[in-house]
Amino acid sequence: MAENVTPRVRVPSSATAGEEITIKTLISHVMESGQRKDSDGNVIPRSIINRFVVDFNGENVIDVALAPAISTNPFFEFRATVPESGTFNFTWYDDDGSVYEDAKEVTVA
Amino acid sequence: MKTYALAALIGAVSVTSALADEDADLVVNGDLEIAVRAPAPDHVNLPEVLSGWLFRSDETQALQTDDFDNPGMIFVDDARETWASVEGAAGESCQSCHNDPESMAGVRPVYPKWNEEAGEVRTLAMQVNDCRETRMQAEPWGYTSGKMANMEALLASVSRGLPVNVAIDGPVADTWAMGEEIYYTRYGQLELSCANCHEDNYGNNIRADHLSQGQTNGFPTYRLKNAKLNTVQDRFKGCVRDTRAETFSPGSAEFVALELYVASRGNGLGVEGPSVRN
């Protein structure tokens, strides 16, 4: 249903053990609130991403519930400590049941 | 009583420079330097030409220094897909003739410019639509539509950092003079010309807004207020509307002339599009 949904993620490719790294994510999405009407007066049905989850090597890092007031193309920036080499898995859940995924590897020297 | 009110007004105006870092330099992605100041061209009645980026808050300025943070880049990615997709009866895409978008570096800084074959001054939007209609045999896009704004953003993004350099003499001289005339003409119930705000009062506040020189090197512009790209003629329309006048239409001869004239006022500034503004 939602069109042109593209996840984008930026994670440093390497880090030192225990270092706090900054992770940025952006997903293009209309985030239709369900409050608006089209030119004929009909309500445009709600279509948003309602949950965003990041795991590192199977361990949960953040788990965010998104609400209709969040703007189009939601952007998240957060920090995480990386104890070891591994993979960050990013998952976005759409109202329509679609799931968008991305993954980035971090090497700890 | 009148003197008192005037003194208060001057007081209010003088504190506004704290809103933005006007000494900052714009460096994108850590290595691409973009000129946000330039010596004023001879035909411009300003001490120095300044990009609108300098007049925005620190936070807004920062959004433009990294392509991941710049919300306008999403639309550039969208236009990249459009660039490569075949449309129209001729079975062509932009890519069929022009190869990669990067081959268009240097195009954005010289537009609007004279088209000898057509015998008219053409904006980038007019040229894109001519390509769509003549070469691709596809439907033209709306002059300020999302598709058009995105394509203009892609064309601007591959020219970022190159100095704006539109010609003002030769065959475009008449159009340029018409643009200058419009720039200095007062419109609307408020009787404001472009120059009243953007030449006489840049750096001052108009209510809550910090007035820039109205330069167009950053267009199309991602505005935080409407979360999309805005084309330069959309912005013209908004400005003229704010003077409480009936506006010219985007794509009209008047706005094309104005776009040429205003672009020439920024000759020397680096192309920023898609820029981020409030």
Coordinates of C-alpha atoms in Angstrom, one line a residue:
Chain A
M1 CA 0.0 0.0 0.0
A2 CA 2.6 2.5 1.0
E3 CA 4.8 3.3 -2.0
N4 CA 8.4 4.2 -2.4
V5 CA 9.4 2.9 1.0
T6 CA 13.2 2.8 1.2
P7 CA 15.1 2.3 4.4
R8 CA 18.5 4.0 4.8
V9 CA 20.9 3.4 7.6
R10 CA 24.3 4.8 8.6
V11 CA 26.5 2.8 11.0
P12 CA 30.3 3.2 11.3
S13 CA 31.9 0.1 9.8
S14 CA 34.5 -0.2 12.6
A15 CA 34.7 0.7 16.3
T16 CA 36.8 -0.1 19.4
A17 CA 35.4 -2.4 22.1
G18 CA 32.9 -0.6 24.3
E19 CA 32.9 2.5 22.1
E20 CA 29.7 4.5 21.9
I21 CA 28.8 4.9 18.2
T22 CA 26.1 7.1 16.6
I23 CA 23.6 5.4 14.4
K24 CA 21.3 7.2 12.0
T25 CA 18.3 5.8 10.3
L26 CA 15.8 7.2 7.8
I27 CA 13.0 5.6 6.1
S28 CA 11.0 7.2 3.3
H29 CA 7.3 6.8 4.1
V30 CA 4.2 9.0 3.7
M31 CA 3.1 8.5 7.4
E32 CA -0.5 9.3 6.5
S33 CA -2.1 10.2 9.8
G34 CA -5.7 9.2 9.1
Q35 CA -6.8 12.7 10.1
R36 CA -6.7 14.2 6.6
K37 CA -9.4 14.3 3.9
D38 CA -8.9 14.3 0.2
S39 CA -10.4 16.9 -2.2
D40 CA -13.8 15.0 -2.2
G41 CA -14.0 15.1 1.6
N42 CA -13.3 11.4 2.2
V43 CA -10.9 10.5 5.0
I44 CA -7.6 9.3 3.7
P45 CA -7.0 6.0 5.6
R46 CA -4.2 5.9 8.2
S47 CA -0.9 4.4 6.8
I48 CA 2.1 4.7 9.1
I49 CA 5.1 2.8 10.3
N50 CA 4.0 1.9 13.8
R51 CA 7.1 0.1 15.2
F52 CA 10.9 0.4 14.8
V53 CA 13.2 -2.2 16.3
V54 CA 17.0 -2.4 16.3
D55 CA 18.8 -5.6 17.5
F56 CA 22.5 -6.2 17.9
N57 CA 23.6 -9.8 17.6
G58 CA 20.1 -10.8 18.7
E59 CA 20.0 -8.5 21.7
N60 CA 17.5 -5.7 21.6
V61 CA 18.9 -2.1 21.4
I62 CA 15.8 0.0 20.9
D63 CA 12.2 -0.7 20.4
V64 CA 10.1 2.4 19.4
A65 CA 6.3 2.7 19.1
L66 CA 5.4 5.3 16.4
A67 CA 2.2 7.4 16.5
P68 CA 0.3 9.2 13.8
A69 CA 1.7 12.6 14.7
I70 CA 5.2 11.6 13.6
S71 CA 6.2 13.4 10.4
T72 CA 6.7 11.9 6.9
N73 CA 10.1 10.1 6.4
P74 CA 10.8 9.4 10.0
F75 CA 14.5 9.9 11.0
F76 CA 16.1 8.3 14.1
E77 CA 19.5 9.0 15.6
F78 CA 20.7 7.2 18.7
R79 CA 23.9 5.9 20.3
A80 CA 24.8 2.4 21.2
T81 CA 27.9 0.8 22.7
V82 CA 29.4 -2.1 20.8
P83 CA 31.1 -4.8 23.0
E84 CA 32.1 -7.0 20.0
S85 CA 32.0 -7.4 16.3
G86 CA 28.5 -8.1 15.0
T87 CA 25.5 -7.1 13.1
F88 CA 22.9 -4.4 13.7
N89 CA 19.5 -5.5 12.4
F90 CA 16.9 -2.8 11.7
T91 CA 13.2 -3.6 11.3
W92 CA 10.3 -1.2 10.5
Y93 CA 6.7 -2.5 10.8
D94 CA 4.1 -0.9 8.5
D95 CA 0.3 -0.6 9.3
D96 CA -0.4 -2.7 6.2
G97 CA 1.7 -5.6 7.5
S98 CA 4.8 -4.9 5.4
V99 CA 8.1 -5.3 7.2
Y100 CA 11.1 -3.4 6.0
E101 CA 14.6 -4.6 7.0
D102 CA 18.2 -3.6 6.8
A103 CA 21.4 -4.8 8.4
K104 CA 24.8 -3.4 9.0
E105 CA 28.0 -5.1 10.2
V106 CA 30.4 -3.5 12.7
T107 CA 33.9 -4.7 13.2
V108 CA 35.5 -4.2 16.6
A109 CA 39.2 -4.1 16.3
Chain B
M1 CA 4.8 59.1 21.4
K2 CA 5.8 58.5 17.8
T3 CA 9.5 58.8 18.6
Y4 CA 9.2 56.3 21.4
A5 CA 7.6 53.7 19.1
L6 CA 10.3 54.2 16.5
A7 CA 13.0 53.7 19.1
A8 CA 11.3 50.5 20.3
L9 CA 11.2 49.3 16.7
I10 CA 14.9 49.9 16.1
G11 CA 15.7 48.1 19.3
A12 CA 13.7 45.1 18.2
V13 CA 15.5 45.0 14.9
S14 CA 19.0 45.2 16.2
V15 CA 18.9 42.0 18.3
T16 CA 17.9 39.8 15.4
S17 CA 21.4 39.0 14.2
A18 CA 21.8 36.5 17.1
L19 CA 19.4 34.2 15.4
A20 CA 21.9 32.7 12.9
D21 CA 25.5 32.1 12.6
E22 CA 26.3 34.5 9.7
D23 CA 30.1 33.8 9.9
A24 CA 29.7 30.1 9.2
D25 CA 31.1 28.3 6.2
L26 CA 29.1 25.6 4.4
V27 CA 31.0 22.3 4.0
V28 CA 28.9 19.3 2.9
N29 CA 29.9 15.7 3.8
G30 CA 33.2 17.0 5.3
D31 CA 34.7 17.8 1.9
L32 CA 32.5 19.7 -0.5
E33 CA 32.9 23.4 0.1
I34 CA 30.1 25.6 -1.1
A35 CA 30.5 29.4 -1.5
V36 CA 27.9 31.1 0.6
R37 CA 29.4 34.6 0.2
A38 CA 30.5 36.2 -3.0
P39 CA 31.5 39.7 -4.2
A40 CA 28.4 41.4 -5.6
P41 CA 28.2 41.4 -9.4
D42 CA 28.4 44.9 -10.9
H43 CA 24.6 45.0 -11.6
V44 CA 23.6 44.3 -8.0
N45 CA 23.1 47.0 -5.5
L46 CA 24.5 45.0 -2.5
P47 CA 27.8 45.1 -0.7
E48 CA 28.2 41.4 -0.9
V49 CA 25.9 38.5 -2.0
L50 CA 24.9 36.1 0.7
S51 CA 23.3 32.7 0.5
G52 CA 20.0 32.2 2.4
W53 CA 21.8 29.4 4.3
L54 CA 23.6 32.1 6.4
F55 CA 20.3 33.5 7.6
R56 CA 19.0 30.2 9.1
S57 CA 19.4 28.9 12.6
D58 CA 22.3 26.7 13.6
E59 CA 20.2 23.6 13.6
T60 CA 18.8 24.2 10.2
Q61 CA 22.3 25.0 8.9
A62 CA 23.6 21.8 10.3
L63 CA 21.0 19.7 8.4
Q64 CA 22.5 20.7 5.1
T65 CA 26.1 19.7 6.0
D66 CA 25.5 16.0 5.7
D67 CA 23.6 14.3 3.0
F68 CA 22.2 11.7 5.4
D69 CA 20.7 14.5 7.5
N70 CA 19.5 16.5 4.5
P71 CA 15.8 15.5 4.1
G72 CA 15.9 16.9 0.5
M73 CA 18.2 14.0 -0.6
I74 CA 15.3 11.5 -0.4
F75 CA 13.8 13.4 -3.3
V76 CA 17.0 13.3 -5.2
D77 CA 17.1 9.5 -4.8
D78 CA 13.5 9.4 -6.1
A79 CA 14.5 11.5 -9.2
R80 CA 17.4 9.2 -9.8
E81 CA 14.9 6.4 -10.4
T82 CA 12.8 8.6 -12.6
W83 CA 16.0 9.5 -14.5
A84 CA 16.5 5.9 -15.5
S85 CA 12.9 4.9 -16.2
V86 CA 11.5 4.8 -19.7
E87 CA 8.4 6.9 -20.3
G88 CA 6.4 8.1 -23.3
A89 CA 5.9 6.9 -26.9
A90 CA 9.5 7.3 -28.0
G91 CA 10.6 4.6 -25.5
E92 CA 13.3 6.9 -24.0
S93 CA 14.4 7.8 -20.5
C94 CA 16.5 10.8 -19.5
Q95 CA 19.4 8.4 -19.3
S96 CA 19.0 7.3 -22.9
C97 CA 20.4 10.6 -24.1
H98 CA 22.3 12.0 -21.1
N99 CA 23.8 8.9 -19.5
D100 CA 24.4 9.4 -15.8
P101 CA 22.9 12.3 -13.9
E102 CA 26.5 13.3 -13.0
S103 CA 27.0 14.2 -16.7
M104 CA 24.7 17.1 -16.1
A105 CA 27.2 18.8 -13.8
G106 CA 27.4 22.5 -14.8
V107 CA 23.9 22.7 -16.2
R108 CA 22.1 24.1 -13.2
P109 CA 24.4 27.1 -12.6
V110 CA 23.8 28.6 -16.0
Y111 CA 20.0 28.4 -16.1
P112 CA 17.7 30.2 -16.9
K113 CA 19.4 30.7 -20.3
W114 CA 18.7 31.5 -23.9
N115 CA 17.6 28.7 -26.2
E116 CA 18.6 29.6 -29.7
E117 CA 16.4 27.1 -31.5
A118 CA 13.2 28.0 -29.6
G119 CA 14.2 31.7 -29.5
E120 CA 13.3 32.1 -25.8
V121 CA 14.7 32.2 -22.4
R122 CA 14.3 28.8 -20.8
T123 CA 14.3 27.8 -17.1
L124 CA 15.4 24.3 -16.1
A125 CA 11.8 23.3 -15.7
M126 CA 10.9 24.4 -19.3
Q127 CA 13.9 22.5 -20.7
V128 CA 13.0 19.3 -18.7
N129 CA 9.4 19.5 -20.1
D130 CA 10.6 20.2 -23.6
C131 CA 12.8 17.0 -23.4
R132 CA 9.8 15.1 -22.1
E133 CA 7.4 16.3 -24.8
T134 CA 9.8 16.4 -27.8
R135 CA 12.3 13.7 -27.2
M136 CA 10.4 11.2 -25.0
Q137 CA 6.9 12.0 -26.3
A138 CA 5.7 11.8 -22.7
E139 CA 3.3 14.0 -20.7
P140 CA 4.9 17.2 -19.4
W141 CA 5.1 17.6 -15.6
G142 CA 3.3 20.4 -13.8
Y143 CA 5.7 23.4 -13.6
T144 CA 6.0 23.2 -9.8
S145 CA 4.9 19.6 -9.3
G146 CA 6.7 17.1 -7.1
K147 CA 8.2 15.2 -10.0
M148 CA 9.6 18.5 -11.4
A149 CA 10.9 19.6 -8.1
N150 CA 12.6 16.3 -7.6
M151 CA 14.2 16.3 -11.0
E152 CA 15.4 19.9 -10.5
A153 CA 16.9 18.8 -7.2
L154 CA 18.8 15.9 -8.9
L155 CA 20.2 18.3 -11.5
A156 CA 21.1 20.8 -8.8
S157 CA 22.7 18.2 -6.6
V158 CA 25.2 17.1 -9.3
S159 CA 26.3 20.8 -9.7
R160 CA 26.7 21.5 -6.0
G161 CA 29.5 23.9 -5.2
L162 CA 29.8 25.2 -8.8
P163 CA 29.2 29.0 -8.9
V164 CA 26.0 30.3 -10.3
N165 CA 26.8 32.0 -13.6
V166 CA 23.8 33.1 -15.6
A167 CA 24.3 35.3 -18.6
I168 CA 22.5 38.7 -18.5
D169 CA 23.5 40.2 -21.8
G170 CA 23.0 39.3 -25.5
P171 CA 19.7 37.7 -26.4
V172 CA 18.5 37.5 -22.8
A173 CA 19.0 41.3 -22.1
D174 CA 15.3 42.2 -22.7
T175 CA 14.0 39.4 -20.4
W176 CA 16.6 40.3 -17.8
A177 CA 15.5 43.9 -17.9
M178 CA 11.9 42.8 -17.5
G179 CA 12.9 40.8 -14.4
E180 CA 14.7 43.7 -12.9
E181 CA 11.6 45.9 -13.5
I182 CA 9.4 43.3 -11.7
Y183 CA 12.0 43.1 -8.9
Y184 CA 11.7 46.8 -8.1
T185 CA 8.0 47.1 -8.7
R186 CA 5.7 47.4 -5.6
Y187 CA 2.9 44.9 -5.7
G188 CA -0.2 44.2 -3.6
Q189 CA -2.1 45.9 -0.9
L190 CA 1.1 46.1 1.2
E191 CA 2.9 47.8 -1.7
L192 CA 6.0 45.8 -1.4
S193 CA 8.6 45.1 -4.0
C194 CA 11.1 42.2 -3.8
A195 CA 13.8 44.8 -3.1
N196 CA 12.0 46.3 0.0
C197 CA 12.6 43.1 1.9
H198 CA 15.5 41.4 0.2
E199 CA 17.7 44.3 -0.7
D200 CA 16.8 47.0 1.8
N201 CA 16.1 44.8 4.9
Y202 CA 17.9 41.5 4.6
G203 CA 19.2 40.5 8.1
N204 CA 16.3 42.2 9.7
N205 CA 13.2 40.4 11.0
I206 CA 9.8 40.5 9.3
R207 CA 7.7 39.4 12.3
A208 CA 9.2 36.0 13.2
D209 CA 11.1 35.5 9.9
H210 CA 14.7 36.4 9.4
L211 CA 14.9 38.1 6.0
S212 CA 17.6 36.8 3.6
Q213 CA 18.7 38.3 0.3
G214 CA 16.3 36.1 -1.5
Q215 CA 19.0 34.3 -3.4
T216 CA 18.0 31.3 -5.5
N217 CA 21.3 29.3 -5.5
G218 CA 19.7 26.8 -3.0
F219 CA 16.6 25.9 -5.0
P220 CA 14.8 23.6 -5.0
T221 CA 14.6 24.0 -1.3
Y222 CA 13.4 21.5 1.3
R223 CA 11.3 23.5 3.7
L224 CA 10.8 22.2 7.3
K225 CA 7.4 23.9 7.3
N226 CA 5.9 21.7 4.5
A227 CA 8.3 18.7 4.5
K228 CA 8.8 18.7 0.7
L229 CA 10.9 20.3 -2.0
N230 CA 9.8 23.8 -3.1
T231 CA 10.7 25.2 -6.5
V232 CA 11.8 28.8 -6.9
Q233 CA 8.7 29.9 -8.7
D234 CA 6.5 28.4 -6.0
R235 CA 8.5 30.6 -3.6
F236 CA 8.0 33.7 -5.8
K237 CA 4.3 33.0 -5.8
G238 CA 4.3 32.7 -2.0
C239 CA 6.2 36.0 -1.7
V240 CA 3.9 37.9 -4.0
R241 CA 0.9 36.5 -2.3
D242 CA 2.3 37.7 1.0
T243 CA 2.2 41.2 -0.4
R244 CA -1.6 40.6 -0.8
A245 CA -1.4 40.7 -4.5
E246 CA -2.8 38.5 -7.3
T247 CA 0.3 36.5 -8.2
F248 CA 1.7 35.6 -11.5
S249 CA 1.5 32.0 -12.4
P250 CA 4.5 29.7 -12.2
G251 CA 5.8 29.3 -15.7
S252 CA 4.5 32.7 -16.8
A253 CA 6.7 35.1 -18.8
E254 CA 6.9 37.4 -15.8
F255 CA 8.2 34.7 -13.4
V256 CA 10.6 33.4 -16.0
A257 CA 12.1 36.9 -16.3
L258 CA 12.1 37.3 -12.5
E259 CA 13.9 33.9 -12.1
L260 CA 16.6 35.0 -14.6
Y261 CA 17.1 38.3 -12.9
V262 CA 17.1 37.0 -9.3
A263 CA 19.5 34.2 -10.4
S264 CA 21.9 36.8 -11.8
R265 CA 21.9 38.6 -8.4
G266 CA 23.5 35.5 -7.0
N267 CA 26.2 35.0 -9.7
G268 CA 29.2 33.7 -7.8
L269 CA 27.3 31.8 -5.0
G270 CA 27.7 28.1 -5.0
V271 CA 24.8 25.9 -6.1
E272 CA 23.3 24.3 -2.9
G273 CA 20.2 22.5 -4.1
P274 CA 18.5 20.7 -2.5
S275 CA 19.1 23.2 0.4
V276 CA 17.3 23.1 3.8
R277 CA 15.4 26.1 5.0
N278 CA 12.6 26.8 7.5

